[in-house]
PDB file of N, CA, C and O in Angstrom:
ATOM      1  N   MET A   1     115.154 119.569 112.551  1.00 82.00           N
ATOM      2  CA  MET A   1     115.095 119.552 111.109  1.00 82.00           C
ATOM      3  C   MET A   1     115.489 120.943 110.616  1.00 82.00           C
ATOM      4  O   MET A   1     115.103 121.952 111.195  1.00 82.00           O
ATOM      5  N   ASN A   2     116.220 120.944 109.515  1.00 88.00           N
ATOM      6  CA  ASN A   2     116.696 122.206 108.973  1.00 88.00           C
ATOM      7  C   ASN A   2     116.366 122.281 107.481  1.00 88.00           C
ATOM      8  O   ASN A   2     117.252 122.177 106.638  1.00 88.00           O
ATOM      9  N   PRO A   3     115.081 122.475 107.137  1.00 91.00           N
ATOM     10  CA  PRO A   3     114.715 122.529 105.718  1.00 91.00           C
ATOM     11  C   PRO A   3     115.221 123.817 105.074  1.00 91.00           C
ATOM     12  O   PRO A   3     115.303 124.859 105.706  1.00 91.00           O
ATOM     13  N   GLN A   4     115.583 123.698 103.803  1.00 95.00           N
ATOM     14  CA  GLN A   4     116.012 124.866 103.038  1.00 95.00           C
ATOM     15  C   GLN A   4     114.967 125.127 101.966  1.00 95.00           C
ATOM     16  O   GLN A   4     114.650 124.248 101.174  1.00 95.00           O
ATOM     17  N   VAL A   5     114.432 126.336 101.947  1.00 96.00           N
ATOM     18  CA  VAL A   5     113.423 126.702 100.962  1.00 96.00           C
ATOM     19  C   VAL A   5     114.132 127.077  99.660  1.00 96.00           C
ATOM     20  O   VAL A   5     115.082 127.864  99.657  1.00 96.00           O
ATOM     21  N   ILE A   6     113.669 126.508  98.567  1.00 96.00           N
ATOM     22  CA  ILE A   6     114.227 126.791  97.253  1.00 96.00           C
ATOM     23  C   ILE A   6     113.265 127.727  96.539  1.00 96.00           C
ATOM     24  O   ILE A   6     112.059 127.487  96.507  1.00 96.00           O
ATOM     25  N   GLN A   7     113.802 128.795  95.962  1.00 95.00           N
ATOM     26  CA  GLN A   7     112.972 129.790  95.283  1.00 95.00           C
ATOM     27  C   GLN A   7     113.224 129.757  93.783  1.00 95.00           C
ATOM     28  O   GLN A   7     114.324 129.445  93.331  1.00 95.00           O
ATOM     29  N   ASP A   8     112.184 130.108  93.028  1.00 95.00           N
ATOM     30  CA  ASP A   8     112.333 130.188  91.573  1.00 95.00           C
ATOM     31  C   ASP A   8     112.986 131.521  91.193  1.00 95.00           C
ATOM     32  O   ASP A   8     113.353 132.324  92.058  1.00 95.00           O
ATOM     33  N   SER A   9     113.110 131.769  89.893  1.00 96.00           N
ATOM     34  CA  SER A   9     113.787 132.978  89.424  1.00 96.00           C
ATOM     35  C   SER A   9     113.040 134.259  89.787  1.00 96.00           C
ATOM     36  O   SER A   9     113.620 135.342  89.738  1.00 96.00           O
ATOM     37  N   ASN A  10     111.768 134.135  90.176  1.00 96.00           N
ATOM     38  CA  ASN A  10     110.983 135.295  90.597  1.00 96.00           C
ATOM     39  C   ASN A  10     110.982 135.488  92.108  1.00 96.00           C
ATOM     40  O   ASN A  10     110.291 136.353  92.633  1.00 96.00           O
ATOM     41  N   GLY A  11     111.707 134.649  92.812  1.00 94.00           N
ATOM     42  CA  GLY A  11     111.769 134.753  94.263  1.00 94.00           C
ATOM     43  C   GLY A  11     110.621 134.081  94.994  1.00 94.00           C
ATOM     44  O   GLY A  11     110.497 134.196  96.201  1.00 94.00           O
ATOM     45  N   LYS A  12     109.781 133.360  94.239  1.00 96.00           N
ATOM     46  CA  LYS A  12     108.660 132.649  94.873  1.00 96.00           C
ATOM     47  C   LYS A  12     109.148 131.287  95.367  1.00 96.00           C
ATOM     48  O   LYS A  12     109.947 130.626  94.703  1.00 96.00           O
ATOM     49  N   ASN A  13     108.644 130.897  96.526  1.00 96.00           N
ATOM     50  CA  ASN A  13     109.003 129.588  97.063  1.00 96.00           C
ATOM     51  C   ASN A  13     108.545 128.499  96.102  1.00 96.00           C
ATOM     52  O   ASN A  13     107.393 128.464  95.685  1.00 96.00           O
ATOM     53  N   ALA A  14     109.475 127.618  95.733  1.00 96.00           N
ATOM     54  CA  ALA A  14     109.180 126.587  94.744  1.00 96.00           C
ATOM     55  C   ALA A  14     109.390 125.180  95.280  1.00 96.00           C
ATOM     56  O   ALA A  14     108.892 124.220  94.706  1.00 96.00           O
ATOM     57  N   GLY A  15     110.095 125.032  96.368  1.00 96.00           N
ATOM     58  CA  GLY A  15     110.351 123.696  96.890  1.00 96.00           C
ATOM     59  C   GLY A  15     111.082 123.766  98.214  1.00 96.00           C
ATOM     60  O   GLY A  15     111.416 124.846  98.709  1.00 96.00           O
ATOM     61  N   VAL A  16     111.335 122.588  98.756  1.00 95.00           N
ATOM     62  CA  VAL A  16     112.042 122.479 100.029  1.00 95.00           C
ATOM     63  C   VAL A  16     113.080 121.377  99.903  1.00 95.00           C
ATOM     64  O   VAL A  16     112.799 120.308  99.353  1.00 95.00           O
ATOM     65  N   PHE A  17     114.252 121.637 100.408  1.00 96.00           N
ATOM     66  CA  PHE A  17     115.303 120.628 100.435  1.00 96.00           C
ATOM     67  C   PHE A  17     115.516 120.204 101.874  1.00 96.00           C
ATOM     68  O   PHE A  17     115.632 121.035 102.771  1.00 96.00           O
ATOM     69  N   ILE A  18     115.546 118.891 102.086  1.00 95.00           N
ATOM     70  CA  ILE A  18     115.910 118.339 103.393  1.00 95.00           C
ATOM     71  C   ILE A  18     116.967 117.270 103.149  1.00 95.00           C
ATOM     72  O   ILE A  18     117.067 116.705 102.057  1.00 95.00           O
ATOM     73  N   THR A  19     117.751 116.978 104.165  1.00 95.00           N
ATOM     74  CA  THR A  19     118.790 115.962 104.018  1.00 95.00           C
ATOM     75  C   THR A  19     118.161 114.571 103.962  1.00 95.00           C
ATOM     76  O   THR A  19     117.017 114.367 104.396  1.00 95.00           O
ATOM     77  N   MET A  20     118.914 113.611 103.453  1.00 95.00           N
ATOM     78  CA  MET A  20     118.431 112.228 103.416  1.00 95.00           C
ATOM     79  C   MET A  20     118.207 111.699 104.832  1.00 95.00           C
ATOM     80  O   MET A  20     117.281 110.946 105.075  1.00 95.00           O
ATOM     81  N   GLU A  21     119.022 112.122 105.754  1.00 94.00           N
ATOM     82  CA  GLU A  21     118.847 111.707 107.150  1.00 94.00           C
ATOM     83  C   GLU A  21     117.487 112.165 107.674  1.00 94.00           C
ATOM     84  O   GLU A  21     116.761 111.407 108.319  1.00 94.00           O
ATOM     85  N   GLU A  22     117.120 113.412 107.369  1.00 94.00           N
ATOM     86  CA  GLU A  22     115.822 113.924 107.798  1.00 94.00           C
ATOM     87  C   GLU A  22     114.690 113.204 107.077  1.00 94.00           C
ATOM     88  O   GLU A  22     113.663 112.874 107.678  1.00 94.00           O
ATOM     89  N   TRP A  23     114.860 112.934 105.778  1.00 94.00           N
ATOM     90  CA  TRP A  23     113.833 112.217 105.027  1.00 94.00           C
ATOM     91  C   TRP A  23     113.638 110.813 105.598  1.00 94.00           C
ATOM     92  O   TRP A  23     112.516 110.342 105.752  1.00 94.00           O
ATOM     93  N   ASN A  24     114.736 110.129 105.928  1.00 95.00           N
ATOM     94  CA  ASN A  24     114.637 108.785 106.504  1.00 95.00           C
ATOM     95  C   ASN A  24     113.898 108.810 107.834  1.00 95.00           C
ATOM     96  O   ASN A  24     113.132 107.894 108.147  1.00 95.00           O
ATOM     97  N   LEU A  25     114.098 109.868 108.609  1.00 94.00           N
ATOM     98  CA  LEU A  25     113.375 110.010 109.874  1.00 94.00           C
ATOM     99  C   LEU A  25     111.885 110.192 109.610  1.00 94.00           C
ATOM    100  O   LEU A  25     111.048 109.575 110.275  1.00 94.00           O
ATOM    101  N   ILE A  26     111.539 111.008 108.623  1.00 94.00           N
ATOM    102  CA  ILE A  26     110.128 111.206 108.265  1.00 94.00           C
ATOM    103  C   ILE A  26     109.516 109.885 107.816  1.00 94.00           C
ATOM    104  O   ILE A  26     108.419 109.516 108.243  1.00 94.00           O
ATOM    105  N   GLU A  27     110.222 109.146 106.955  1.00 94.00           N
ATOM    106  CA  GLU A  27     109.696 107.854 106.472  1.00 94.00           C
ATOM    107  C   GLU A  27     109.515 106.858 107.607  1.00 94.00           C
ATOM    108  O   GLU A  27     108.557 106.087 107.596  1.00 94.00           O
ATOM    109  N   SER A  28     110.411 106.859 108.573  1.00 95.00           N
ATOM    110  CA  SER A  28     110.269 105.907 109.683  1.00 95.00           C
ATOM    111  C   SER A  28     109.115 106.303 110.597  1.00 95.00           C
ATOM    112  O   SER A  28     108.474 105.445 111.200  1.00 95.00           O
ATOM    113  N   THR A  29     108.836 107.594 110.693  1.00 95.00           N
ATOM    114  CA  THR A  29     107.726 108.069 111.523  1.00 95.00           C
ATOM    115  C   THR A  29     106.392 107.890 110.815  1.00 95.00           C
ATOM    116  O   THR A  29     105.383 107.567 111.436  1.00 95.00           O
ATOM    117  N   TYR A  30     106.387 108.106 109.496  1.00 94.00           N
ATOM    118  CA  TYR A  30     105.175 108.024 108.677  1.00 94.00           C
ATOM    119  C   TYR A  30     105.419 107.049 107.526  1.00 94.00           C
ATOM    120  O   TYR A  30     105.708 107.470 106.399  1.00 94.00           O
ATOM    121  N   PRO A  31     105.337 105.730 107.780  1.00 91.00           N
ATOM    122  CA  PRO A  31     105.713 104.734 106.770  1.00 91.00           C
ATOM    123  C   PRO A  31     104.900 104.795 105.476  1.00 91.00           C
ATOM    124  O   PRO A  31     105.380 104.362 104.436  1.00 91.00           O
ATOM    125  N   ASP A  32     103.707 105.353 105.504  1.00 90.00           N
ATOM    126  CA  ASP A  32     102.886 105.412 104.294  1.00 90.00           C
ATOM    127  C   ASP A  32     103.058 106.710 103.521  1.00 90.00           C
ATOM    128  O   ASP A  32     102.316 106.968 102.576  1.00 90.00           O
ATOM    129  N   ILE A  33     104.037 107.509 103.874  1.00 91.00           N
ATOM    130  CA  ILE A  33     104.179 108.823 103.249  1.00 91.00           C
ATOM    131  C   ILE A  33     104.371 108.730 101.737  1.00 91.00           C
ATOM    132  O   ILE A  33     103.920 109.594 100.997  1.00 91.00           O
ATOM    133  N   ASN A  34     105.012 107.677 101.266  1.00 89.00           N
ATOM    134  CA  ASN A  34     105.239 107.541  99.824  1.00 89.00           C
ATOM    135  C   ASN A  34     103.958 107.189  99.066  1.00 89.00           C
ATOM    136  O   ASN A  34     103.938 107.239  97.839  1.00 89.00           O
ATOM    137  N   ASN A  35     102.905 106.828  99.786  1.00 87.00           N
ATOM    138  CA  ASN A  35     101.633 106.501  99.145  1.00 87.00           C
ATOM    139  C   ASN A  35     100.686 107.693  99.062  1.00 87.00           C
ATOM    140  O   ASN A  35      99.621 107.592  98.451  1.00 87.00           O
ATOM    141  N   LEU A  36     101.077 108.804  99.680  1.00 87.00           N
ATOM    142  CA  LEU A  36     100.228 109.992  99.632  1.00 87.00           C
ATOM    143  C   LEU A  36     100.099 110.458  98.190  1.00 87.00           C
ATOM    144  O   LEU A  36     101.053 110.485  97.438  1.00 87.00           O
ATOM    145  N   GLY A  37      98.898 110.806  97.818  1.00 85.00           N
ATOM    146  CA  GLY A  37      98.667 111.306  96.472  1.00 85.00           C
ATOM    147  C   GLY A  37      98.388 110.231  95.450  1.00 85.00           C
ATOM    148  O   GLY A  37      97.987 110.530  94.333  1.00 85.00           O
ATOM    149  N   LYS A  38      98.600 108.976  95.809  1.00 89.00           N
ATOM    150  CA  LYS A  38      98.286 107.888  94.884  1.00 89.00           C
ATOM    151  C   LYS A  38      96.783 107.625  94.913  1.00 89.00           C
ATOM    152  O   LYS A  38      96.125 107.789  95.938  1.00 89.00           O
ATOM    153  N   GLU A  39      96.260 107.229  93.795  1.00 90.00           N
ATOM    154  CA  GLU A  39      94.823 106.975  93.713  1.00 90.00           C
ATOM    155  C   GLU A  39      94.461 105.701  94.477  1.00 90.00           C
ATOM    156  O   GLU A  39      95.210 104.723  94.474  1.00 90.00           O
ATOM    157  N   LEU A  40      93.286 105.745  95.116  1.00 89.00           N
ATOM    158  CA  LEU A  40      92.802 104.562  95.832  1.00 89.00           C
ATOM    159  C   LEU A  40      92.433 103.469  94.844  1.00 89.00           C
ATOM    160  O   LEU A  40      91.909 103.752  93.766  1.00 89.00           O
ATOM    161  N   PRO A  41      92.667 102.207  95.234  1.00 91.00           N
ATOM    162  CA  PRO A  41      92.203 101.113  94.379  1.00 91.00           C
ATOM    163  C   PRO A  41      90.671 101.094  94.334  1.00 91.00           C
ATOM    164  O   PRO A  41      90.004 101.572  95.265  1.00 91.00           O
ATOM    165  N   GLN A  42      90.121 100.532  93.281  1.00 95.00           N
ATOM    166  CA  GLN A  42      88.668 100.532  93.093  1.00 95.00           C
ATOM    167  C   GLN A  42      87.933  99.856  94.248  1.00 95.00           C
ATOM    168  O   GLN A  42      86.881 100.315  94.661  1.00 95.00           O
ATOM    169  N   TRP A  43      88.498  98.797  94.825  1.00 96.00           N
ATOM    170  CA  TRP A  43      87.805  98.101  95.904  1.00 96.00           C
ATOM    171  C   TRP A  43      87.649  99.012  97.117  1.00 96.00           C
ATOM    172  O   TRP A  43      86.650  98.955  97.824  1.00 96.00           O
ATOM    173  N   GLN A  44      88.626  99.894  97.375  1.00 94.00           N
ATOM    174  CA  GLN A  44      88.498 100.828  98.486  1.00 94.00           C
ATOM    175  C   GLN A  44      87.453 101.900  98.173  1.00 94.00           C
ATOM    176  O   GLN A  44      86.686 102.303  99.051  1.00 94.00           O
ATOM    177  N   LYS A  45      87.431 102.366  96.928  1.00 95.00           N
ATOM    178  CA  LYS A  45      86.410 103.335  96.527  1.00 95.00           C
ATOM    179  C   LYS A  45      85.015 102.734  96.677  1.00 95.00           C
ATOM    180  O   LYS A  45      84.080 103.414  97.107  1.00 95.00           O
ATOM    181  N   ASP A  46      84.872 101.456  96.333  1.00 97.00           N
ATOM    182  CA  ASP A  46      83.574 100.788  96.459  1.00 97.00           C
ATOM    183  C   ASP A  46      83.112 100.733  97.906  1.00 97.00           C
ATOM    184  O   ASP A  46      81.935 100.954  98.203  1.00 97.00           O
ATOM    185  N   ILE A  47      84.038 100.448  98.816  1.00 97.00           N
ATOM    186  CA  ILE A  47      83.701 100.407 100.243  1.00 97.00           C
ATOM    187  C   ILE A  47      83.244 101.783 100.718  1.00 97.00           C
ATOM    188  O   ILE A  47      82.240 101.920 101.421  1.00 97.00           O
ATOM    189  N   ILE A  48      83.977 102.821 100.317  1.00 96.00           N
ATOM    190  CA  ILE A  48      83.604 104.184 100.708  1.00 96.00           C
ATOM    191  C   ILE A  48      82.227 104.536 100.170  1.00 96.00           C
ATOM    192  O   ILE A  48      81.384 105.091 100.892  1.00 96.00           O
ATOM    193  N   ASP A  49      81.979 104.210  98.897  1.00 97.00           N
ATOM    194  CA  ASP A  49      80.667 104.496  98.300  1.00 97.00           C
ATOM    195  C   ASP A  49      79.549 103.778  99.038  1.00 97.00           C
ATOM    196  O   ASP A  49      78.486 104.351  99.292  1.00 97.00           O
ATOM    197  N   THR A  50      79.777 102.525  99.407  1.00 96.00           N
ATOM    198  CA  THR A  50      78.777 101.745 100.142  1.00 96.00           C
ATOM    199  C   THR A  50      78.479 102.396 101.492  1.00 96.00           C
ATOM    200  O   THR A  50      77.319 102.531 101.893  1.00 96.00           O
ATOM    201  N   ARG A  51      79.512 102.818 102.179  1.00 93.00           N
ATOM    202  CA  ARG A  51      79.323 103.449 103.491  1.00 93.00           C
ATOM    203  C   ARG A  51      78.623 104.797 103.365  1.00 93.00           C
ATOM    204  O   ARG A  51      77.763 105.133 104.188  1.00 93.00           O
ATOM    205  N   LEU A  52      78.991 105.570 102.358  1.00 94.00           N
ATOM    206  CA  LEU A  52      78.325 106.858 102.153  1.00 94.00           C
ATOM    207  C   LEU A  52      76.850 106.674 101.813  1.00 94.00           C
ATOM    208  O   LEU A  52      75.993 107.413 102.303  1.00 94.00           O
ATOM    209  N   ASP A  53      76.537 105.679 100.980  1.00 95.00           N
ATOM    210  CA  ASP A  53      75.139 105.387 100.659  1.00 95.00           C
ATOM    211  C   ASP A  53      74.352 105.022 101.910  1.00 95.00           C
ATOM    212  O   ASP A  53      73.213 105.451 102.090  1.00 95.00           O
ATOM    213  N   ALA A  54      74.968 104.217 102.782  1.00 94.00           N
ATOM    214  CA  ALA A  54      74.298 103.820 104.023  1.00 94.00           C
ATOM    215  C   ALA A  54      74.025 105.031 104.904  1.00 94.00           C
ATOM    216  O   ALA A  54      72.969 105.128 105.533  1.00 94.00           O
ATOM    217  N   ILE A  55      74.958 105.978 104.941  1.00 92.00           N
ATOM    218  CA  ILE A  55      74.769 107.190 105.749  1.00 92.00           C
ATOM    219  C   ILE A  55      73.667 108.053 105.159  1.00 92.00           C
ATOM    220  O   ILE A  55      72.842 108.613 105.882  1.00 92.00           O
ATOM    221  N   ILE A  56      73.631 108.166 103.835  1.00 94.00           N
ATOM    222  CA  ILE A  56      72.590 108.964 103.181  1.00 94.00           C
ATOM    223  C   ILE A  56      71.213 108.377 103.477  1.00 94.00           C
ATOM    224  O   ILE A  56      70.263 109.107 103.753  1.00 94.00           O
ATOM    225  N   LYS A  57      71.117 107.045 103.460  1.00 95.00           N
ATOM    226  CA  LYS A  57      69.834 106.387 103.713  1.00 95.00           C
ATOM    227  C   LYS A  57      69.441 106.461 105.187  1.00 95.00           C
ATOM    228  O   LYS A  57      68.260 106.424 105.506  1.00 95.00           O
ATOM    229  N   ASN A  58      70.424 106.523 106.072  1.00 94.00           N
ATOM    230  CA  ASN A  58      70.155 106.528 107.502  1.00 94.00           C
ATOM    231  C   ASN A  58      71.152 107.452 108.204  1.00 94.00           C
ATOM    232  O   ASN A  58      72.125 107.000 108.794  1.00 94.00           O
ATOM    233  N   PRO A  59      70.918 108.767 108.167  1.00 91.00           N
ATOM    234  CA  PRO A  59      71.867 109.723 108.746  1.00 91.00           C
ATOM    235  C   PRO A  59      72.077 109.547 110.249  1.00 91.00           C
ATOM    236  O   PRO A  59      73.082 110.002 110.777  1.00 91.00           O
ATOM    237  N   GLN A  60      71.145 108.872 110.917  1.00 89.00           N
ATOM    238  CA  GLN A  60      71.306 108.649 112.360  1.00 89.00           C
ATOM    239  C   GLN A  60      72.495 107.737 112.664  1.00 89.00           C
ATOM    240  O   GLN A  60      72.913 107.625 113.811  1.00 89.00           O
ATOM    241  N   ARG A  61      73.026 107.091 111.642  1.00 83.00           N
ATOM    242  CA  ARG A  61      74.205 106.242 111.845  1.00 83.00           C
ATOM    243  C   ARG A  61      75.407 107.053 112.310  1.00 83.00           C
ATOM    244  O   ARG A  61      76.296 106.533 112.977  1.00 83.00           O
ATOM    245  N   LEU A  62      75.444 108.320 111.916  1.00 88.00           N
ATOM    246  CA  LEU A  62      76.561 109.173 112.312  1.00 88.00           C
ATOM    247  C   LEU A  62      76.358 109.651 113.736  1.00 88.00           C
ATOM    248  O   LEU A  62      75.315 110.181 114.082  1.00 88.00           O
ATOM    249  N   LYS A  63      77.383 109.479 114.526  1.00 88.00           N
ATOM    250  CA  LYS A  63      77.344 109.935 115.910  1.00 88.00           C
ATOM    251  C   LYS A  63      78.667 110.640 116.196  1.00 88.00           C
ATOM    252  O   LYS A  63      79.697 110.305 115.626  1.00 88.00           O
ATOM    253  N   PRO A  64      78.637 111.623 117.081  1.00 90.00           N
ATOM    254  CA  PRO A  64      79.881 112.327 117.423  1.00 90.00           C
ATOM    255  C   PRO A  64      80.912 111.359 118.008  1.00 90.00           C
ATOM    256  O   PRO A  64      80.567 110.419 118.738  1.00 90.00           O
ATOM    257  N   ILE A  65      82.167 111.575 117.701  1.00 91.00           N
ATOM    258  CA  ILE A  65      83.245 110.710 118.190  1.00 91.00           C
ATOM    259  C   ILE A  65      83.292 110.725 119.718  1.00 91.00           C
ATOM    260  O   ILE A  65      83.707 109.744 120.335  1.00 91.00           O
ATOM    261  N   GLU A  66      82.843 111.825 120.328  1.00 92.00           N
ATOM    262  CA  GLU A  66      82.839 111.901 121.785  1.00 92.00           C
ATOM    263  C   GLU A  66      81.981 110.780 122.390  1.00 92.00           C
ATOM    264  O   GLU A  66      82.298 110.268 123.468  1.00 92.00           O
ATOM    265  N   ASN A  67      80.899 110.402 121.708  1.00 89.00           N
ATOM    266  CA  ASN A  67      80.055 109.309 122.205  1.00 89.00           C
ATOM    267  C   ASN A  67      80.852 108.014 122.287  1.00 89.00           C
ATOM    268  O   ASN A  67      80.729 107.259 123.259  1.00 89.00           O
ATOM    269  N   LEU A  68      81.667 107.753 121.287  1.00 89.00           N
ATOM    270  CA  LEU A  68      82.496 106.548 121.307  1.00 89.00           C
ATOM    271  C   LEU A  68      83.494 106.610 122.448  1.00 89.00           C
ATOM    272  O   LEU A  68      83.685 105.619 123.171  1.00 89.00           O
ATOM    273  N   PHE A  69      84.134 107.754 122.642  1.00 91.00           N
ATOM    274  CA  PHE A  69      85.099 107.893 123.720  1.00 91.00           C
ATOM    275  C   PHE A  69      84.449 107.660 125.080  1.00 91.00           C
ATOM    276  O   PHE A  69      85.042 107.028 125.956  1.00 91.00           O
ATOM    277  N   GLU A  70      83.230 108.148 125.255  1.00 90.00           N
ATOM    278  CA  GLU A  70      82.526 107.936 126.520  1.00 90.00           C
ATOM    279  C   GLU A  70      82.288 106.451 126.754  1.00 90.00           C
ATOM    280  O   GLU A  70      82.486 105.949 127.862  1.00 90.00           O
ATOM    281  N   ILE A  71      81.880 105.749 125.724  1.00 90.00           N
ATOM    282  CA  ILE A  71      81.628 104.308 125.840  1.00 90.00           C
ATOM    283  C   ILE A  71      82.926 103.560 126.169  1.00 90.00           C
ATOM    284  O   ILE A  71      82.969 102.693 127.040  1.00 90.00           O
ATOM    285  N   LEU A  72      84.002 103.927 125.491  1.00 91.00           N
ATOM    286  CA  LEU A  72      85.269 103.237 125.691  1.00 91.00           C
ATOM    287  C   LEU A  72      85.883 103.514 127.058  1.00 91.00           C
ATOM    288  O   LEU A  72      86.599 102.665 127.598  1.00 91.00           O
ATOM    289  N   HIS A  73      85.584 104.660 127.638  1.00 91.00           N
ATOM    290  CA  HIS A  73      86.182 105.012 128.925  1.00 91.00           C
ATOM    291  C   HIS A  73      85.301 104.677 130.121  1.00 91.00           C
ATOM    292  O   HIS A  73      85.688 104.968 131.261  1.00 91.00           O
ATOM    293  N   LYS A  74      84.159 104.048 129.876  1.00 86.00           N
ATOM    294  CA  LYS A  74      83.322 103.636 131.002  1.00 86.00           C
ATOM    295  C   LYS A  74      84.043 102.532 131.774  1.00 86.00           C
ATOM    296  O   LYS A  74      84.642 101.650 131.209  1.00 86.00           O
ATOM    297  N   ASP A  75      83.924 102.590 133.082  1.00 66.00           N
ATOM    298  CA  ASP A  75      84.588 101.565 133.923  1.00 66.00           C
ATOM    299  C   ASP A  75      83.739 100.362 134.119  1.00 66.00           C
ATOM    300  O   ASP A  75      82.663 100.173 134.194  1.00 66.00           O
TER     301      ASP A  75
END
């Protein structure tokens, strides 16, 4: 990839230019990239709120990810 940094009139970095070929490669690697920065739908926010409430009520629900990996890698 050969990005070109674009600077404003004060010489501060203001943006990056990449070719369409490079952008297409990024989109194929990260298909949801165009959804970044978009607001979550309310139903997803509700699910997150429900899960956070459950954790607040019972913090023992949280376990290190390493515990899951150990369980998954048991023979």
